[in-house]
Coordinates of C-alpha atoms and ligand atoms in Angstrom, one line a residue:
M1 CA 167.0 99.3 -132.6
V2 CA 166.1 95.6 -132.8
I3 CA 163.7 94.0 -135.2
V4 CA 161.9 91.0 -133.6
M5 CA 160.7 88.5 -136.1
K6 CA 157.6 86.4 -135.7
P7 CA 158.2 82.9 -134.3
D8 CA 157.1 81.4 -137.6
A9 CA 159.1 83.8 -139.8
T10 CA 160.8 82.0 -142.7
Q11 CA 164.5 82.2 -143.6
T12 CA 163.6 84.1 -146.8
E13 CA 161.6 86.7 -144.8
I14 CA 164.5 87.1 -142.3
Q15 CA 166.9 87.6 -145.2
K16 CA 164.7 90.2 -146.8
V17 CA 164.7 92.2 -143.6
I18 CA 168.5 92.0 -143.4
D19 CA 168.8 93.1 -147.0
R20 CA 166.6 96.1 -146.4
V21 CA 168.6 97.2 -143.4
E22 CA 171.9 96.7 -145.3
A23 CA 170.6 98.5 -148.4
V24 CA 170.6 101.8 -146.4
G25 CA 174.1 101.3 -145.2
L26 CA 173.4 99.9 -141.7
K27 CA 174.8 96.7 -140.2
A28 CA 172.4 93.9 -139.3
Q29 CA 173.2 91.4 -136.7
K30 CA 171.1 88.2 -136.5
T31 CA 170.5 86.3 -133.3
V32 CA 168.5 83.1 -133.3
G33 CA 166.6 82.8 -130.0
E34 CA 164.5 80.0 -128.7
Q35 CA 161.2 81.7 -129.8
H36 CA 162.2 84.6 -132.0
T37 CA 164.9 85.6 -134.4
I38 CA 166.1 89.1 -133.6
I39 CA 167.9 91.4 -135.9
G40 CA 170.0 94.1 -134.3
V41 CA 170.4 97.3 -136.4
I42 CA 173.7 99.0 -135.8
G43 CA 174.3 102.5 -137.0
D44 CA 172.2 105.6 -137.4
K45 CA 168.6 104.3 -137.3
T46 CA 167.2 107.5 -138.8
K47 CA 168.3 106.0 -142.1
L48 CA 165.3 103.7 -141.7
V49 CA 162.7 106.4 -141.3
N50 CA 161.3 105.9 -144.8
Q51 CA 161.6 102.1 -144.6
P52 CA 158.4 100.4 -143.6
I53 CA 160.2 97.7 -141.6
E54 CA 157.2 96.8 -139.4
S55 CA 155.1 96.0 -142.4
L56 CA 157.6 93.6 -144.0
Q57 CA 156.5 89.9 -144.0
G58 CA 157.5 88.0 -140.9
V59 CA 158.2 91.1 -138.7
D60 CA 156.6 91.0 -135.3
R61 CA 157.7 94.4 -134.0
T62 CA 160.6 96.8 -133.7
M63 CA 162.1 98.0 -130.4
P64 CA 164.4 101.0 -129.7
I65 CA 167.2 100.2 -127.3
S66 CA 167.7 103.0 -125.0
A67 CA 171.1 101.9 -123.5
P68 CA 174.2 103.3 -125.4
Y69 CA 175.4 99.7 -125.7
K70 CA 173.0 97.7 -127.9
L71 CA 174.1 94.2 -128.6
A72 CA 175.3 93.8 -125.0
S73 CA 172.0 94.8 -123.6
R74 CA 169.2 92.7 -122.2
Q75 CA 166.8 94.6 -124.4
F76 CA 168.6 93.1 -127.4
R77 CA 168.6 89.6 -126.1
N78 CA 166.7 88.5 -123.0
E79 CA 168.1 84.9 -122.8
P80 CA 171.5 84.5 -121.1
T81 CA 174.3 84.0 -123.6
V82 CA 176.1 80.7 -123.1
V83 CA 179.7 80.7 -124.4
V84 CA 181.1 77.3 -125.3
S85 CA 184.9 76.6 -125.3
N86 CA 186.8 73.3 -125.2
G87 CA 183.4 71.6 -124.7
I88 CA 182.6 73.6 -121.6
K89 CA 179.6 75.9 -121.3
I90 CA 180.2 79.3 -119.6
G91 CA 177.0 81.1 -118.5
G92 CA 174.8 78.0 -118.1
K93 CA 173.7 76.3 -114.9
Q94 CA 177.1 74.8 -114.3
L95 CA 179.7 77.1 -112.7
V96 CA 183.1 77.3 -114.4
V97 CA 186.4 77.6 -112.6
M98 CA 189.5 78.7 -114.3
A99 CA 192.7 78.6 -112.3
G100 CA 196.5 78.8 -112.6
P101 CA 199.5 81.0 -111.9
C102 CA 199.7 84.7 -112.7
A103 CA 202.5 83.9 -115.3
V104 CA 203.7 80.8 -117.0
E105 CA 207.1 80.2 -115.6
S106 CA 208.2 76.8 -116.9
T107 CA 206.7 73.6 -118.5
E108 CA 207.1 71.8 -115.2
Q109 CA 205.4 74.6 -113.2
I110 CA 202.4 74.9 -115.6
V111 CA 201.9 71.2 -116.0
Q112 CA 202.1 70.5 -112.3
I113 CA 199.6 73.3 -111.5
A114 CA 197.3 72.1 -114.3
Q115 CA 197.3 68.6 -112.9
E116 CA 196.5 69.8 -109.4
I117 CA 193.6 72.1 -110.4
K118 CA 192.2 69.5 -112.7
K119 CA 191.9 67.0 -109.9
S120 CA 189.9 69.6 -107.9
G121 CA 187.5 70.3 -110.7
A122 CA 188.8 73.3 -112.6
T123 CA 188.1 73.2 -116.4
F124 CA 190.5 75.9 -117.7
I125 CA 194.2 76.6 -117.0
R126 CA 195.1 80.3 -116.8
G127 CA 198.6 81.7 -117.1
G128 CA 200.1 84.8 -118.6
A129 CA 202.6 84.5 -121.5
F130 CA 202.4 88.2 -122.3
K131 CA 202.2 90.1 -119.0
P132 CA 201.1 93.7 -118.6
R133 CA 203.3 95.1 -115.7
T134 CA 203.1 98.5 -114.1
G135 CA 206.9 99.0 -114.4
P136 CA 209.1 98.4 -117.5
Y137 CA 211.8 96.5 -115.6
S138 CA 209.5 93.8 -114.2
F139 CA 209.1 90.3 -115.7
H140 CA 206.8 90.5 -118.8
G141 CA 206.3 86.8 -119.4
F142 CA 208.0 84.3 -121.7
G143 CA 205.9 85.1 -124.7
E144 CA 205.4 82.5 -127.4
S145 CA 207.5 79.8 -125.5
A146 CA 205.0 80.2 -122.6
L147 CA 202.2 79.6 -125.1
E148 CA 203.9 76.3 -126.0
M149 CA 204.1 75.5 -122.3
L150 CA 200.4 76.1 -121.9
T151 CA 199.8 73.7 -124.8
A152 CA 201.9 71.0 -123.0
A153 CA 199.6 71.5 -119.9
K154 CA 196.5 71.2 -122.1
E155 CA 197.8 68.1 -123.8
E156 CA 198.6 66.6 -120.4
T157 CA 195.2 67.4 -118.8
G158 CA 192.7 68.3 -121.4
L159 CA 192.1 71.7 -119.7
G160 CA 191.3 74.6 -122.0
I161 CA 193.7 77.5 -122.1
V162 CA 193.0 81.1 -121.0
T163 CA 195.8 83.6 -121.6
E164 CA 196.1 87.3 -122.1
V165 CA 196.7 89.2 -125.3
M166 CA 197.9 92.8 -125.1
T167 CA 198.2 94.1 -128.6
P168 CA 196.2 93.7 -131.9
R169 CA 199.3 92.4 -133.7
E170 CA 199.5 89.4 -131.3
V171 CA 195.9 88.3 -131.6
E172 CA 196.7 85.9 -134.4
L173 CA 199.7 84.3 -132.6
V174 CA 198.0 83.9 -129.2
G175 CA 194.9 82.6 -131.0
E176 CA 196.9 79.7 -132.4
Y177 CA 197.3 78.4 -128.9
T178 CA 194.6 79.7 -126.6
D179 CA 191.0 78.7 -126.2
I180 CA 189.9 81.9 -124.6
F181 CA 191.6 85.3 -124.9
Q182 CA 191.9 87.4 -121.7
L183 CA 191.8 91.1 -122.1
G184 CA 193.3 92.6 -119.0
T185 CA 192.1 95.5 -116.9
R186 CA 194.6 97.9 -118.4
N187 CA 193.4 97.1 -121.9
M188 CA 189.7 97.3 -121.4
Q189 CA 189.6 100.5 -123.4
N190 CA 192.2 99.6 -126.0
F191 CA 189.7 100.0 -128.7
Y192 CA 192.0 98.6 -131.5
L193 CA 192.5 95.4 -129.5
L194 CA 188.8 95.1 -128.8
R195 CA 188.0 95.4 -132.5
E196 CA 190.7 92.9 -133.4
V197 CA 189.5 90.2 -131.0
G198 CA 186.0 91.0 -132.2
K199 CA 186.9 90.0 -135.8
Q200 CA 187.8 86.4 -134.8
P201 CA 185.5 83.8 -133.2
K202 CA 187.3 82.6 -130.1
P203 CA 185.8 83.7 -126.7
V204 CA 187.1 86.7 -125.0
I205 CA 187.2 87.4 -121.2
L206 CA 186.9 91.1 -120.9
K207 CA 188.2 92.2 -117.5
R208 CA 186.7 95.4 -116.1
G209 CA 189.0 98.4 -116.2
F210 CA 190.0 99.2 -112.6
S211 CA 188.6 102.8 -113.0
S212 CA 185.8 102.0 -115.4
T213 CA 182.1 102.3 -114.8
I214 CA 179.8 99.4 -115.6
E215 CA 178.5 101.4 -118.6
E216 CA 182.0 101.9 -119.9
W217 CA 182.7 98.2 -119.5
L218 CA 179.6 97.2 -121.4
L219 CA 180.5 99.7 -124.1
A220 CA 183.9 98.0 -124.4
A221 CA 182.1 94.7 -124.8
E222 CA 180.0 96.3 -127.5
Y223 CA 183.1 96.9 -129.5
I224 CA 183.8 93.2 -129.6
L225 CA 180.2 92.2 -130.3
S226 CA 179.8 94.8 -133.0
E227 CA 182.6 93.2 -135.0
G228 CA 180.7 89.9 -135.0
N229 CA 182.2 88.0 -132.1
Q230 CA 179.3 87.1 -129.7
N231 CA 181.5 85.1 -127.3
V232 CA 182.2 87.7 -124.7
I233 CA 182.6 86.8 -121.0
L234 CA 182.8 89.7 -118.6
C235 CA 185.1 89.5 -115.6
E236 CA 184.8 91.7 -112.4
R237 CA 188.4 91.9 -111.0
G238 CA 188.1 94.8 -108.6
I239 CA 188.2 98.6 -109.0
R240 CA 190.3 101.3 -107.4
T241 CA 188.7 103.0 -104.5
F242 CA 190.0 105.0 -101.5
E243 CA 190.6 101.8 -99.6
T244 CA 194.2 100.7 -99.5
H245 CA 194.0 97.7 -97.2
T246 CA 193.2 95.5 -100.2
R247 CA 194.8 95.7 -103.6
N248 CA 191.5 96.5 -105.2
T249 CA 187.9 96.6 -104.1
L250 CA 186.0 93.6 -105.6
D251 CA 182.8 95.2 -106.8
L252 CA 180.2 92.5 -106.1
N253 CA 177.4 95.0 -107.0
A254 CA 178.6 94.6 -110.5
I255 CA 177.5 91.0 -110.7
P256 CA 173.7 91.5 -110.2
A257 CA 174.0 94.8 -112.2
I258 CA 175.5 93.0 -115.2
K259 CA 172.8 90.3 -114.9
E260 CA 170.1 93.0 -115.0
L261 CA 171.7 95.0 -117.9
S262 CA 173.2 92.4 -120.1
H263 CA 172.8 88.8 -121.3
L264 CA 176.6 88.2 -121.2
P265 CA 178.1 85.8 -118.7
I266 CA 180.1 87.2 -115.9
I267 CA 182.9 85.7 -113.9
S268 CA 184.8 87.0 -110.9
D269 CA 188.5 87.3 -110.1
P270 CA 188.9 87.6 -106.3
S271 CA 192.6 87.1 -106.6
H272 CA 193.2 90.5 -108.2
G273 CA 190.0 91.8 -106.5
T274 CA 191.5 91.4 -103.0
G275 CA 195.3 90.9 -103.5
I276 CA 195.3 88.9 -100.3
R277 CA 195.4 85.0 -100.3
D278 CA 193.2 84.7 -97.2
Y279 CA 190.4 86.8 -98.7
V280 CA 190.2 84.8 -101.9
A281 CA 188.1 82.0 -100.7
P282 CA 185.5 84.1 -98.9
M283 CA 185.2 86.5 -101.8
S284 CA 185.0 83.6 -104.3
K285 CA 182.0 82.2 -102.3
A286 CA 180.5 85.7 -102.2
S287 CA 180.8 86.1 -105.9
I288 CA 179.0 82.8 -106.6
A289 CA 176.3 83.7 -104.1
A290 CA 175.9 87.1 -105.9
G291 CA 175.2 85.2 -109.2
A292 CA 178.6 85.0 -110.9
D293 CA 178.8 82.2 -113.6
G294 CA 182.3 81.3 -112.5
L295 CA 185.7 82.3 -111.2
I296 CA 189.2 82.9 -112.4
L297 CA 191.7 82.3 -109.6
E298 CA 195.4 82.4 -109.2
V299 CA 196.9 79.1 -107.9
H300 CA 200.6 78.5 -107.4
H301 CA 202.3 75.5 -105.9
D302 CA 205.3 77.7 -104.8
P303 CA 203.9 81.2 -104.5
D304 CA 206.8 82.5 -102.4
N305 CA 209.0 82.1 -105.4
S306 CA 206.6 83.2 -108.1
M307 CA 208.1 85.4 -110.8
T308 CA 205.4 88.1 -110.5
G309 CA 204.3 89.8 -107.3
D310 CA 201.0 87.9 -107.4
G311 CA 202.2 85.0 -105.2
V312 CA 200.7 86.8 -102.2
Q313 CA 197.3 86.4 -103.7
S314 CA 197.7 82.9 -105.1
L315 CA 196.0 79.9 -103.4
L316 CA 198.1 76.8 -102.7
P317 CA 196.7 73.8 -104.5
D318 CA 195.3 72.4 -101.2
Q319 CA 193.5 75.6 -100.4
F320 CA 192.1 75.6 -103.9
D321 CA 190.8 72.1 -103.4
E322 CA 189.2 73.0 -100.2
L323 CA 187.5 76.0 -101.8
M324 CA 186.2 73.8 -104.6
T325 CA 184.6 71.5 -102.0
D326 CA 182.9 74.4 -100.4
L327 CA 181.8 75.9 -103.7
R328 CA 180.1 72.5 -104.6
K329 CA 177.9 72.8 -101.5
L330 CA 177.2 76.4 -102.3
A331 CA 176.3 75.6 -105.9
T332 CA 173.7 73.1 -104.8
A333 CA 172.1 75.7 -102.4
I334 CA 171.6 78.1 -105.3
D335 CA 170.4 75.5 -107.9
R336 CA 173.7 75.5 -109.8
S337 CA 176.4 72.8 -110.1
L338 CA 180.1 72.4 -110.3
I339 CA 182.2 69.6 -111.7
Ligands
LIG401 C1 196.1 88.7 -114.5 O1 195.1 88.0 -114.7 O2 197.2 88.2 -114.1 C2 196.1 90.1 -114.6 C3 197.1 90.8 -114.9 O3 194.8 90.6 -114.4 P1 194.3 92.1 -114.4 O4 194.3 92.6 -115.9 O5 192.9 92.0 -113.9 O6 195.2 92.9 -113.5
LIG402 MN1 198.1 88.2 -111.8

């Protein structure tokens, strides 16, 4: 349930409503909108049966939320959420492009790629320090030293850092370096990890589980939101279907669906969504045309020698630059913009 306050409700009136909700053992989450302050009530709302919430001073109305996810739903918040990181807005009119290698391989590699993508207009450098791999004998990333390499790339270029965190116990360490946490497809339903990133304020990119429905994905986002962190960015990265020609099937339907069901920003990852370099540019454009707020793309200056298998889906810096030029034209056509 959400409690919608009147546009002229005072801070004292708002606080009284929150106190009343908390007094019966429920959690109250306040969101200040342009017109109304909204208080989300989390927990068993039957506890409020004997509480005359609607007659409290400053309350406009109460609304049940029918979706199983509450804080993530459009019913809870109708205005789009704009997440801000490293001075960049994600979910606003301007499209955001994050790019970089699958894994951080050396300081030289990450600094060079960061310089290239920055020239083309990217605003975040991505790169894995802790890599989830299907097999135990594969390269799993350089860990903390890779986080230091990412910091060198940030210092050199000013780009924000996006990197993956895989376990709750590494949230603190990764958070010392990163601007945005990435939660990978394999961890979308790692509920302990979701709660842990929810307890800290840095933004989280929540990639869709490759076998997860849109509802399960939004419920995963709800875990983060319900712990207090409102800075969640959804990322469509392809799902598993019967099709084997591509690595995954990038589910473009998910983009307008998320826009309808949720206020959270959504970006697209056509690198993992296709697994094929030549398909990345067309599917990037398709994602933006479908309404995505940005892209996360794999770019490598020497993909044939990359340390993960993802070289085959990485754009070369020149291809990335060309794509960015096309995206700029596309952005204008749909009343958005790109640096
Ligand atoms: C990645 O971004 O390199 C990655 C492992 O992504 P995903 O979790 O979507 O497979
Ligand atoms: Mn990858």
